[in-house]
Amino acid sequence: MKTIIEPFRIKVVEPIRMTTREEREQKMAQADFNPFRLRAEDVLIDLLTDSGTGAMSTRQWAGIMEGDESYAGARSFFRFEAAVRGVFGHRHVIPTHQGRASERLLCAAVVKQGDLIPGNTHFDTTRANIEASHAEALDIPIAEARDPENLHPFKGNIDLDRLAQVLEREHHRVPFVLITVTNNSGGGQPVSMENLRSAKSICQRFGVPLFLDAARFAENAYFIKLREPGFQDKSPREIAKEMFSYSDGALMSMKKDAFGNIGGVISLNSDSWAEKIRTLLILTEGFVTYGGLAGRDLEALAIGLEEVLEEDYLRYRIASTAYVGKHLEAEGVPLLKPFGGHAIYLNGRKFCEHLQDEQLPGWSLSVALYEHAGIRACEIGNVMFGRRKPDGSWQWPALDLVRLAIPRRVYTQSHMDYVVEAIGELYRKRQEIRGLTFVQRHDVLPHFSARFRKV
Ligand SMILES: *Cc1c(COP(=O)(O)O)cnc(C)c1O
């Protein structure tokens, strides 16, 4: 059969609400043209993020009832620890309430002022946490990653030559290297096993630990199965275990590939780092066997980690995301290629060729998409990563993207057909999309809070 179906049936439904164009224009103006400021109720199809927005399974909901809420030593923690260790394989498993808590704890424990953290492309909160520690976050993806049309199968790869050069010169100020699988900010692109293996051997040469930012490790594992010679007959779990075997530790936002509505983890081998992190954990997150989560969350995450590695699920997940990409491509919409695992990325600059970088083409597109069809998307471009230089001029990122992130097990094919139709319509009248300018902008993670006006 060519048709790939959702490998589940629906047991509980949540209504979504249609709005009129007039209503949406008014809501968007009230939100100061920042989709993060909208009320979710006013959104028809919410593709802002795939983080914490997934649907839990019957098994996970049953697990919620099994949650052990004991303060210390809860049964749910040991289930969680076993589930994480069973895939990641590191000695220490430390729960946190979400990915950025893992980042903050790791940075507070081991990153010093003036340090340097190289990676394929750091996620926004990762970069922000590194910079908040007065260290430098260095993105060194392969050159192909900068070309949105290039069809390289592993555009998430780190540039190994540059990694070796950087470590040769700077290893004394590199506490760890961080590779993000899949590369979210770089378009949900996978990292190959070969690249992980080589990165590990380079890191080893300089005695620098390699960490994975593993929010979407299962999607990455499935891409390896599909695209990398020698992995066709391996299970996603076997592939994931091999990926982690090249790492000394990992951070994970479990709101992604663990089907959690909340949750995170730090998993690592170093005893001394684990001790520092646990001390900080107790200070701000909670005791070491719950780390800011309820016992029921730990239970749901442990089950989610198993479910995400099921091959039927991953086949459906990767194919249904590509479905959106293929149909948008047929409408002529400029996209980042190959299609990512969790999201399709519109090329904001190319979509809105009539807008200058200062007019924030990607962000303007995300606003227009809501006004046109009630769809909420997330800019990953000029607003998120644009920097003001000391002379007051702007430095824009290589790509100005709009991410259509697809929540896990939430929307059906007809929702996606609506999305494709709406974006196709908007593309045909793209000249009407008006640019925006900042009214207010904070320096740290500006996209969450900025206010804009139309120009
Ligand atoms: C979501 C995400 C994070 C941050 O996790 P939160 O749970 O949102 O705090 C870090 N890295 C990557 C790659 C992510 O996708």
Short mmCIF file of C-alpha atoms and ligand atoms in Angstrom, two decimals:
data_model
loop_
_atom_site.label_atom_id
_atom_site.label_comp_id
_atom_site.label_asym_id
_atom_site.label_seq_id
_atom_site.Cartn_x
_atom_site.Cartn_y
_atom_site.Cartn_z
CA MET A 1 0.00 0.00 0.00
CA LYS A 2 1.20 3.51 -0.81
CA THR A 3 -1.17 5.21 1.63
CA ILE A 4 0.40 5.83 5.00
CA ILE A 5 -2.20 6.10 7.72
CA GLU A 6 -2.17 7.50 11.23
CA PRO A 7 -1.19 4.41 13.28
CA PHE A 8 -3.77 5.18 15.98
CA ARG A 9 -7.45 5.89 16.38
CA ILE A 10 -8.90 8.83 18.23
CA LYS A 11 -10.51 8.37 21.63
CA VAL A 12 -10.80 11.88 22.98
CA VAL A 13 -11.38 15.02 20.90
CA GLU A 14 -10.86 18.70 21.57
CA PRO A 15 -12.92 21.20 19.54
CA ILE A 16 -11.15 23.90 17.56
CA ARG A 17 -12.84 27.11 16.58
CA MET A 18 -13.20 28.86 13.22
CA THR A 19 -12.85 32.65 13.27
CA THR A 20 -13.51 35.31 10.64
CA ARG A 21 -10.76 37.23 8.92
CA GLU A 22 -12.00 40.41 10.60
CA GLU A 23 -11.77 38.81 14.04
CA ARG A 24 -8.28 37.53 13.32
CA GLU A 25 -7.00 40.91 12.15
CA GLN A 26 -8.31 42.41 15.34
CA LYS A 27 -6.79 39.67 17.54
CA MET A 28 -3.43 39.98 15.82
CA ALA A 29 -3.40 43.77 16.24
CA GLN A 30 -4.28 43.31 19.94
CA ALA A 31 -1.37 40.86 20.17
CA ASP A 32 0.97 43.57 18.80
CA PHE A 33 1.58 41.37 15.76
CA ASN A 34 3.34 38.72 17.84
CA PRO A 35 1.79 35.24 17.43
CA PHE A 36 3.18 34.27 20.87
CA ARG A 37 0.82 36.86 22.36
CA LEU A 38 -2.34 35.33 20.83
CA ARG A 39 -4.77 33.31 22.89
CA ALA A 40 -4.56 29.70 21.74
CA GLU A 41 -8.38 29.60 21.61
CA ASP A 42 -8.27 32.06 18.75
CA VAL A 43 -6.01 29.78 16.69
CA LEU A 44 -7.55 27.19 14.37
CA ILE A 45 -4.48 25.08 13.59
CA ASP A 46 -1.56 25.64 15.91
CA LEU A 47 1.81 24.91 14.34
CA LEU A 48 3.73 27.26 16.61
CA THR A 49 5.66 24.36 18.08
CA ASP A 50 5.76 20.60 18.45
CA SER A 51 6.89 21.11 22.03
CA GLY A 52 4.60 19.75 24.72
CA THR A 53 1.71 19.79 22.26
CA GLY A 54 1.63 16.08 21.43
CA ALA A 55 -1.28 13.74 22.21
CA MET A 56 -0.56 11.14 24.85
CA SER A 57 -1.53 7.54 24.28
CA THR A 58 -3.94 5.37 26.28
CA ARG A 59 -0.89 3.69 27.81
CA GLN A 60 0.55 7.03 28.88
CA TRP A 61 -2.75 8.12 30.43
CA ALA A 62 -2.94 4.82 32.26
CA GLY A 63 0.62 5.46 33.44
CA ILE A 64 -0.50 8.80 34.85
CA MET A 65 -2.67 6.89 37.32
CA GLU A 66 0.34 4.78 38.27
CA GLY A 67 2.39 7.87 39.11
CA ASP A 68 4.10 7.62 42.49
CA GLU A 69 4.13 11.07 44.05
CA SER A 70 6.55 10.26 46.86
CA TYR A 71 8.98 13.08 47.45
CA ALA A 72 12.07 10.89 47.44
CA GLY A 73 12.78 7.56 45.78
CA ALA A 74 9.45 7.34 43.94
CA ARG A 75 8.81 4.20 41.88
CA SER A 76 8.08 6.45 38.89
CA PHE A 77 11.62 7.83 39.02
CA PHE A 78 13.13 4.37 38.71
CA ARG A 79 10.89 3.60 35.73
CA PHE A 80 11.96 6.88 34.18
CA GLU A 81 15.63 6.26 34.89
CA ALA A 82 15.44 2.76 33.38
CA ALA A 83 13.65 4.03 30.25
CA VAL A 84 16.20 6.80 29.68
CA ARG A 85 19.21 4.61 30.46
CA GLY A 86 17.84 1.86 28.24
CA VAL A 87 18.25 4.14 25.21
CA PHE A 88 20.85 6.74 26.19
CA GLY A 89 23.10 4.36 28.12
CA HIS A 90 24.80 6.94 30.38
CA ARG A 91 25.52 6.39 34.06
CA HIS A 92 23.53 9.28 35.56
CA VAL A 93 19.94 10.21 34.75
CA ILE A 94 18.72 13.52 36.15
CA PRO A 95 15.12 14.63 35.51
CA THR A 96 14.34 18.30 34.90
CA HIS A 97 11.12 20.13 34.12
CA GLN A 98 12.06 20.88 30.50
CA GLY A 99 14.94 21.23 28.05
CA ARG A 100 16.08 24.68 29.01
CA ALA A 101 16.29 23.68 32.67
CA SER A 102 18.74 20.97 31.58
CA GLU A 103 20.68 23.58 29.62
CA ARG A 104 20.76 26.02 32.49
CA LEU A 105 21.90 23.40 34.99
CA LEU A 106 24.63 22.05 32.73
CA CYS A 107 25.85 25.57 31.93
CA ALA A 108 25.78 26.63 35.58
CA ALA A 109 27.72 23.50 36.57
CA VAL A 110 30.46 23.44 33.95
CA VAL A 111 30.54 26.55 31.71
CA LYS A 112 32.82 29.41 32.73
CA GLN A 113 33.05 32.97 31.52
CA GLY A 114 34.99 33.06 28.24
CA ASP A 115 34.27 29.42 27.36
CA LEU A 116 33.31 28.30 23.89
CA ILE A 117 30.65 25.71 22.99
CA PRO A 118 30.80 24.57 19.36
CA GLY A 119 27.81 22.79 17.84
CA ASN A 120 26.01 22.08 14.56
CA THR A 121 23.45 24.82 15.31
CA HIS A 122 22.43 25.68 18.85
CA PHE A 123 18.74 26.02 19.54
CA ASP A 124 17.58 29.47 20.69
CA THR A 125 17.28 28.63 24.40
CA THR A 126 20.58 26.72 24.31
CA ARG A 127 22.39 29.68 22.80
CA ALA A 128 20.73 32.00 25.31
CA ASN A 129 21.79 29.83 28.26
CA ILE A 130 25.37 29.61 27.00
CA GLU A 131 25.47 33.37 26.50
CA ALA A 132 23.91 33.97 29.92
CA SER A 133 26.98 32.12 31.29
CA HIS A 134 29.16 34.69 29.45
CA ALA A 135 30.39 32.01 27.07
CA GLU A 136 30.31 31.85 23.30
CA ALA A 137 27.93 29.60 21.33
CA LEU A 138 29.53 28.73 17.99
CA ASP A 139 27.48 27.25 15.13
CA ILE A 140 29.56 25.26 12.64
CA PRO A 141 27.12 23.31 10.45
CA ILE A 142 28.33 21.90 7.14
CA ALA A 143 28.32 24.43 4.29
CA GLU A 144 25.36 22.68 2.58
CA ALA A 145 23.15 23.61 5.56
CA ARG A 146 23.27 27.26 4.56
CA ASP A 147 21.67 26.61 1.17
CA PRO A 148 17.91 26.05 1.61
CA GLU A 149 17.65 24.20 -1.73
CA ASN A 150 20.56 21.82 -1.26
CA LEU A 151 19.34 18.21 -1.00
CA HIS A 152 22.17 16.82 1.16
CA PRO A 153 20.61 13.94 3.17
CA PHE A 154 22.27 14.95 6.45
CA LYS A 155 22.21 18.71 6.51
CA GLY A 156 22.27 18.60 10.31
CA ASN A 157 25.92 17.46 10.24
CA ILE A 158 28.60 19.45 12.02
CA ASP A 159 31.52 20.65 9.89
CA LEU A 160 34.22 18.19 11.01
CA ASP A 161 37.16 20.15 9.60
CA ARG A 162 36.08 23.27 11.39
CA LEU A 163 35.43 21.32 14.58
CA ALA A 164 38.97 19.95 14.45
CA GLN A 165 40.39 23.43 13.76
CA VAL A 166 38.41 25.02 16.59
CA LEU A 167 39.44 22.33 19.07
CA GLU A 168 43.06 22.48 17.91
CA ARG A 169 43.19 26.19 18.73
CA GLU A 170 40.67 26.52 21.56
CA HIS A 171 40.17 23.18 23.32
CA HIS A 172 41.30 24.63 26.65
CA ARG A 173 38.16 26.77 26.73
CA VAL A 174 35.70 24.18 25.37
CA PRO A 175 33.94 22.34 28.24
CA PHE A 176 31.92 20.23 25.77
CA VAL A 177 30.74 20.09 22.17
CA LEU A 178 26.97 19.97 21.66
CA ILE A 179 25.35 18.36 18.62
CA THR A 180 21.61 18.82 18.18
CA VAL A 181 19.70 15.85 16.73
CA THR A 182 17.79 16.67 14.62
CA ASN A 183 19.04 20.18 13.99
CA ASN A 184 15.96 22.21 14.88
CA SER A 185 17.17 25.73 14.09
CA GLY A 186 18.78 24.42 10.92
CA GLY A 187 15.48 23.03 9.60
CA GLY A 188 14.86 19.77 11.47
CA GLN A 189 17.68 18.16 9.51
CA PRO A 190 19.26 14.92 10.69
CA VAL A 191 22.86 14.22 11.67
CA SER A 192 24.40 11.06 10.22
CA MET A 193 25.90 8.27 12.30
CA GLU A 194 29.15 8.75 10.41
CA ASN A 195 29.21 12.42 11.43
CA LEU A 196 28.54 11.59 15.11
CA ARG A 197 31.23 8.90 15.09
CA SER A 198 33.80 11.24 13.54
CA ALA A 199 32.85 14.15 15.80
CA LYS A 200 33.36 11.84 18.78
CA SER A 201 36.80 10.80 17.62
CA ILE A 202 37.83 14.44 17.10
CA CYS A 203 36.52 15.37 20.56
CA GLN A 204 38.34 12.40 22.05
CA ARG A 205 41.62 13.53 20.49
CA PHE A 206 41.36 16.76 22.49
CA GLY A 207 39.81 15.25 25.63
CA VAL A 208 36.58 17.23 25.15
CA PRO A 209 33.26 15.52 25.98
CA LEU A 210 30.59 15.28 23.28
CA PHE A 211 26.99 15.96 24.32
CA LEU A 212 23.82 15.52 22.29
CA ASP A 213 20.85 17.85 22.42
CA ALA A 214 18.49 14.95 21.89
CA ALA A 215 15.02 16.54 21.71
CA ARG A 216 14.29 14.66 18.45
CA PHE A 217 16.66 11.71 18.67
CA ALA A 218 14.04 9.20 17.45
CA GLU A 219 13.26 11.20 14.30
CA ASN A 220 17.01 11.46 13.72
CA ALA A 221 17.38 7.69 14.16
CA TYR A 222 14.64 7.05 11.60
CA PHE A 223 16.29 9.36 9.05
CA ILE A 224 19.50 7.37 9.51
CA LYS A 225 17.55 4.19 8.82
CA LEU A 226 16.07 5.71 5.65
CA ARG A 227 19.14 7.47 4.32
CA GLU A 228 22.42 6.08 5.63
CA PRO A 229 23.83 2.91 4.06
CA GLY A 230 24.05 -0.02 6.46
CA PHE A 231 21.13 0.92 8.72
CA GLN A 232 18.12 -0.26 6.67
CA ASP A 233 17.73 -3.43 8.67
CA LYS A 234 18.34 -1.97 12.11
CA SER A 235 15.52 -0.96 14.44
CA PRO A 236 15.13 2.70 15.46
CA ARG A 237 16.04 1.68 19.00
CA GLU A 238 19.29 0.03 17.89
CA ILE A 239 20.16 3.08 15.82
CA ALA A 240 19.33 5.47 18.66
CA LYS A 241 21.51 3.47 21.04
CA GLU A 242 24.41 3.63 18.64
CA MET A 243 23.94 7.41 18.28
CA PHE A 244 24.13 7.86 22.05
CA SER A 245 27.08 5.49 22.30
CA TYR A 246 29.25 8.21 20.73
CA SER A 247 28.20 10.72 23.39
CA ASP A 248 29.40 11.41 26.92
CA GLY A 249 26.09 12.93 27.86
CA ALA A 250 22.83 14.32 26.55
CA LEU A 251 20.27 17.01 27.24
CA MET A 252 16.72 16.46 26.19
CA SER A 253 13.52 18.41 26.09
CA MET A 254 11.10 15.52 26.62
CA LYS A 255 8.27 17.70 25.31
CA LYS A 256 9.33 16.54 21.84
CA ASP A 257 10.27 12.91 21.18
CA ALA A 258 9.08 11.61 24.56
CA PHE A 259 5.44 12.62 23.96
CA GLY A 260 5.45 14.64 27.17
CA ASN A 261 3.42 17.75 27.85
CA ILE A 262 6.27 18.72 30.15
CA GLY A 263 9.64 17.22 31.06
CA GLY A 264 13.34 17.08 30.40
CA VAL A 265 16.45 15.19 31.33
CA ILE A 266 20.22 15.40 31.69
CA SER A 267 21.96 12.09 31.14
CA LEU A 268 25.73 11.83 31.51
CA ASN A 269 28.69 9.68 32.46
CA SER A 270 30.81 12.07 34.51
CA ASP A 271 30.40 11.53 38.25
CA SER A 272 31.78 14.94 39.18
CA TRP A 273 29.56 16.83 36.72
CA ALA A 274 26.52 14.84 37.86
CA GLU A 275 27.21 15.77 41.45
CA LYS A 276 27.45 19.48 40.63
CA ILE A 277 24.26 19.33 38.58
CA ARG A 278 22.33 17.48 41.30
CA THR A 279 23.39 20.08 43.86
CA LEU A 280 22.03 22.85 41.62
CA LEU A 281 18.95 20.76 40.83
CA ILE A 282 18.00 20.60 44.51
CA LEU A 283 18.49 24.34 44.79
CA THR A 284 16.05 25.29 42.03
CA GLU A 285 14.21 22.34 40.48
CA GLY A 286 13.52 19.83 43.22
CA PHE A 287 14.86 16.63 44.71
CA VAL A 288 17.03 14.42 42.51
CA THR A 289 14.30 11.82 41.93
CA TYR A 290 11.75 14.25 40.49
CA GLY A 291 13.58 17.37 39.26
CA GLY A 292 10.55 19.66 38.99
CA LEU A 293 8.20 17.00 37.64
CA ALA A 294 5.30 15.12 39.19
CA GLY A 295 5.61 11.35 39.54
CA ARG A 296 2.86 11.00 36.93
CA ASP A 297 4.92 13.03 34.44
CA LEU A 298 7.92 10.73 34.92
CA GLU A 299 5.64 7.76 34.30
CA ALA A 300 4.19 9.23 31.08
CA LEU A 301 7.67 10.14 29.82
CA ALA A 302 9.04 6.65 30.47
CA ILE A 303 6.24 5.18 28.35
CA GLY A 304 6.61 7.92 25.71
CA LEU A 305 10.29 7.06 25.25
CA GLU A 306 9.30 3.52 24.33
CA GLU A 307 6.45 4.52 22.03
CA VAL A 308 8.44 7.05 20.06
CA LEU A 309 10.82 4.34 18.85
CA GLU A 310 8.03 2.22 17.34
CA GLU A 311 8.67 1.91 13.67
CA ASP A 312 5.03 2.34 12.56
CA TYR A 313 4.90 5.63 14.41
CA LEU A 314 8.17 6.95 12.98
CA ARG A 315 7.26 5.91 9.43
CA TYR A 316 3.97 7.80 9.76
CA ARG A 317 5.63 10.78 11.46
CA ILE A 318 8.32 11.36 8.83
CA ALA A 319 5.96 10.62 5.92
CA SER A 320 3.17 12.87 7.18
CA THR A 321 5.54 15.79 7.63
CA ALA A 322 6.93 15.22 4.13
CA TYR A 323 3.32 15.11 2.84
CA VAL A 324 2.87 18.76 3.82
CA GLY A 325 6.19 19.65 2.20
CA LYS A 326 5.48 17.82 -1.05
CA HIS A 327 2.10 19.46 -1.50
CA LEU A 328 3.39 22.93 -0.68
CA GLU A 329 6.20 22.39 -3.14
CA ALA A 330 3.63 21.52 -5.80
CA GLU A 331 2.04 24.94 -5.12
CA GLY A 332 5.42 26.53 -5.86
CA VAL A 333 5.95 27.69 -2.26
CA PRO A 334 9.65 28.25 -1.44
CA LEU A 335 10.70 25.76 1.22
CA LEU A 336 13.73 24.50 3.01
CA LYS A 337 14.75 21.09 1.63
CA PRO A 338 14.99 18.23 2.30
CA PHE A 339 11.88 18.31 4.49
CA GLY A 340 12.54 18.19 8.22
CA GLY A 341 11.29 15.53 10.60
CA HIS A 342 9.04 17.58 12.85
CA ALA A 343 8.38 20.59 10.69
CA ILE A 344 8.27 22.17 7.27
CA TYR A 345 10.13 25.46 6.99
CA LEU A 346 8.96 28.18 4.61
CA ASN A 347 11.70 30.36 3.17
CA GLY A 348 10.51 33.74 4.45
CA ARG A 349 12.90 35.87 2.40
CA LYS A 350 11.95 34.17 -0.83
CA PHE A 351 8.22 34.03 -0.03
CA CYS A 352 8.22 37.78 0.68
CA GLU A 353 10.77 38.94 -1.88
CA HIS A 354 9.16 42.38 -1.85
CA LEU A 355 10.24 42.92 1.78
CA GLN A 356 13.68 43.98 3.02
CA ASP A 357 15.33 42.17 5.93
CA GLU A 358 14.53 45.18 8.16
CA GLN A 359 10.85 44.57 7.41
CA LEU A 360 11.15 41.07 8.88
CA PRO A 361 9.85 38.98 5.96
CA GLY A 362 9.51 35.66 7.83
CA TRP A 363 7.79 37.21 10.83
CA SER A 364 5.48 39.19 8.52
CA LEU A 365 4.60 35.95 6.74
CA SER A 366 3.72 34.26 10.04
CA VAL A 367 1.40 37.17 10.91
CA ALA A 368 -0.22 37.07 7.45
CA LEU A 369 -0.74 33.33 7.74
CA TYR A 370 -2.74 33.77 10.92
CA GLU A 371 -4.76 36.64 9.49
CA HIS A 372 -5.46 34.66 6.31
CA ALA A 373 -6.37 31.25 7.72
CA GLY A 374 -6.07 31.10 11.52
CA ILE A 375 -2.83 29.09 11.32
CA ARG A 376 -0.12 29.91 13.83
CA ALA A 377 3.51 29.30 12.84
CA CYS A 378 6.84 30.31 14.33
CA GLU A 379 9.47 32.49 12.72
CA ILE A 380 13.00 31.13 13.09
CA GLY A 381 14.90 33.91 11.47
CA ASN A 382 15.42 37.65 11.63
CA VAL A 383 13.46 38.27 14.83
CA MET A 384 14.75 35.20 16.66
CA PHE A 385 18.40 35.48 15.63
CA GLY A 386 18.92 39.02 14.27
CA ARG A 387 21.57 40.92 16.25
CA ARG A 388 22.23 44.60 16.56
CA LYS A 389 25.90 45.36 15.97
CA PRO A 390 27.72 47.93 18.13
CA ASP A 391 27.33 50.53 15.36
CA GLY A 392 23.52 50.10 15.51
CA SER A 393 23.19 48.26 12.20
CA TRP A 394 21.64 44.77 12.01
CA GLN A 395 23.25 41.43 11.39
CA TRP A 396 20.71 38.99 9.93
CA PRO A 397 20.90 35.20 10.14
CA ALA A 398 21.72 33.11 7.06
CA LEU A 399 18.11 31.92 6.75
CA ASP A 400 14.86 33.68 7.60
CA LEU A 401 12.47 30.76 8.04
CA VAL A 402 8.90 30.22 9.14
CA ARG A 403 8.50 26.88 10.84
CA LEU A 404 5.30 24.88 10.54
CA ALA A 405 5.92 22.53 13.47
CA ILE A 406 3.62 19.56 13.51
CA PRO A 407 2.43 18.40 16.94
CA ARG A 408 2.74 14.65 17.41
CA ARG A 409 -0.42 12.54 16.86
CA VAL A 410 -2.66 15.64 16.99
CA TYR A 411 -3.78 16.69 13.51
CA THR A 412 -5.14 14.56 10.70
CA GLN A 413 -4.47 14.68 6.98
CA SER A 414 -7.45 16.97 6.32
CA HIS A 415 -6.03 19.54 8.74
CA MET A 416 -2.82 19.42 6.74
CA ASP A 417 -4.74 19.72 3.45
CA TYR A 418 -6.28 22.92 4.83
CA VAL A 419 -2.82 24.22 5.76
CA VAL A 420 -1.49 23.48 2.28
CA GLU A 421 -4.46 25.16 0.59
CA ALA A 422 -4.21 28.25 2.81
CA ILE A 423 -0.48 28.71 2.26
CA GLY A 424 -0.90 28.16 -1.48
CA GLU A 425 -3.54 30.92 -1.58
CA LEU A 426 -1.39 33.26 0.46
CA TYR A 427 1.59 32.60 -1.81
CA ARG A 428 -0.39 33.61 -4.87
CA LYS A 429 -1.15 36.99 -3.30
CA ARG A 430 2.13 37.37 -1.43
CA GLN A 431 2.65 40.93 -2.74
CA GLU A 432 -0.10 41.99 -0.31
CA ILE A 433 1.84 40.84 2.77
CA ARG A 434 2.89 43.93 4.67
CA GLY A 435 6.20 44.22 6.46
CA LEU A 436 6.63 44.88 10.17
CA THR A 437 8.98 46.80 12.38
CA PHE A 438 9.86 46.49 16.08
CA VAL A 439 8.03 48.67 18.59
CA GLN A 440 9.66 46.93 21.55
CA ARG A 441 12.41 44.32 21.65
CA HIS A 442 14.24 42.64 24.54
CA ASP A 443 17.78 41.46 23.97
CA VAL A 444 17.28 37.96 25.42
CA LEU A 445 15.00 35.65 23.36
CA PRO A 446 13.27 38.66 21.74
CA HIS A 447 10.68 36.65 19.78
CA PHE A 448 8.72 35.62 22.87
CA SER A 449 7.86 39.15 23.93
CA ALA A 450 8.55 41.64 21.12
CA ARG A 451 5.87 44.06 19.89
CA PHE A 452 5.56 45.19 16.30
CA ARG A 453 3.67 47.51 13.99
CA LYS A 454 2.97 47.23 10.28
CA VAL A 455 4.97 49.43 7.91
C1 LIG B 1 12.72 22.61 22.53
C2 LIG B 1 14.18 22.51 22.45
C3 LIG B 1 14.99 22.91 23.53
C4 LIG B 1 14.43 23.56 24.76
O1 LIG B 1 13.54 22.76 25.42
P1 LIG B 1 12.29 23.29 26.25
O2 LIG B 1 11.65 22.05 26.74
O3 LIG B 1 11.44 24.09 25.32
O4 LIG B 1 12.81 24.15 27.35
C5 LIG B 1 16.34 22.71 23.40
N1 LIG B 1 16.89 22.19 22.29
C6 LIG B 1 16.14 21.82 21.24
C7 LIG B 1 16.79 21.24 20.04
C8 LIG B 1 14.77 21.96 21.27
O5 LIG B 1 14.03 21.63 20.22
#
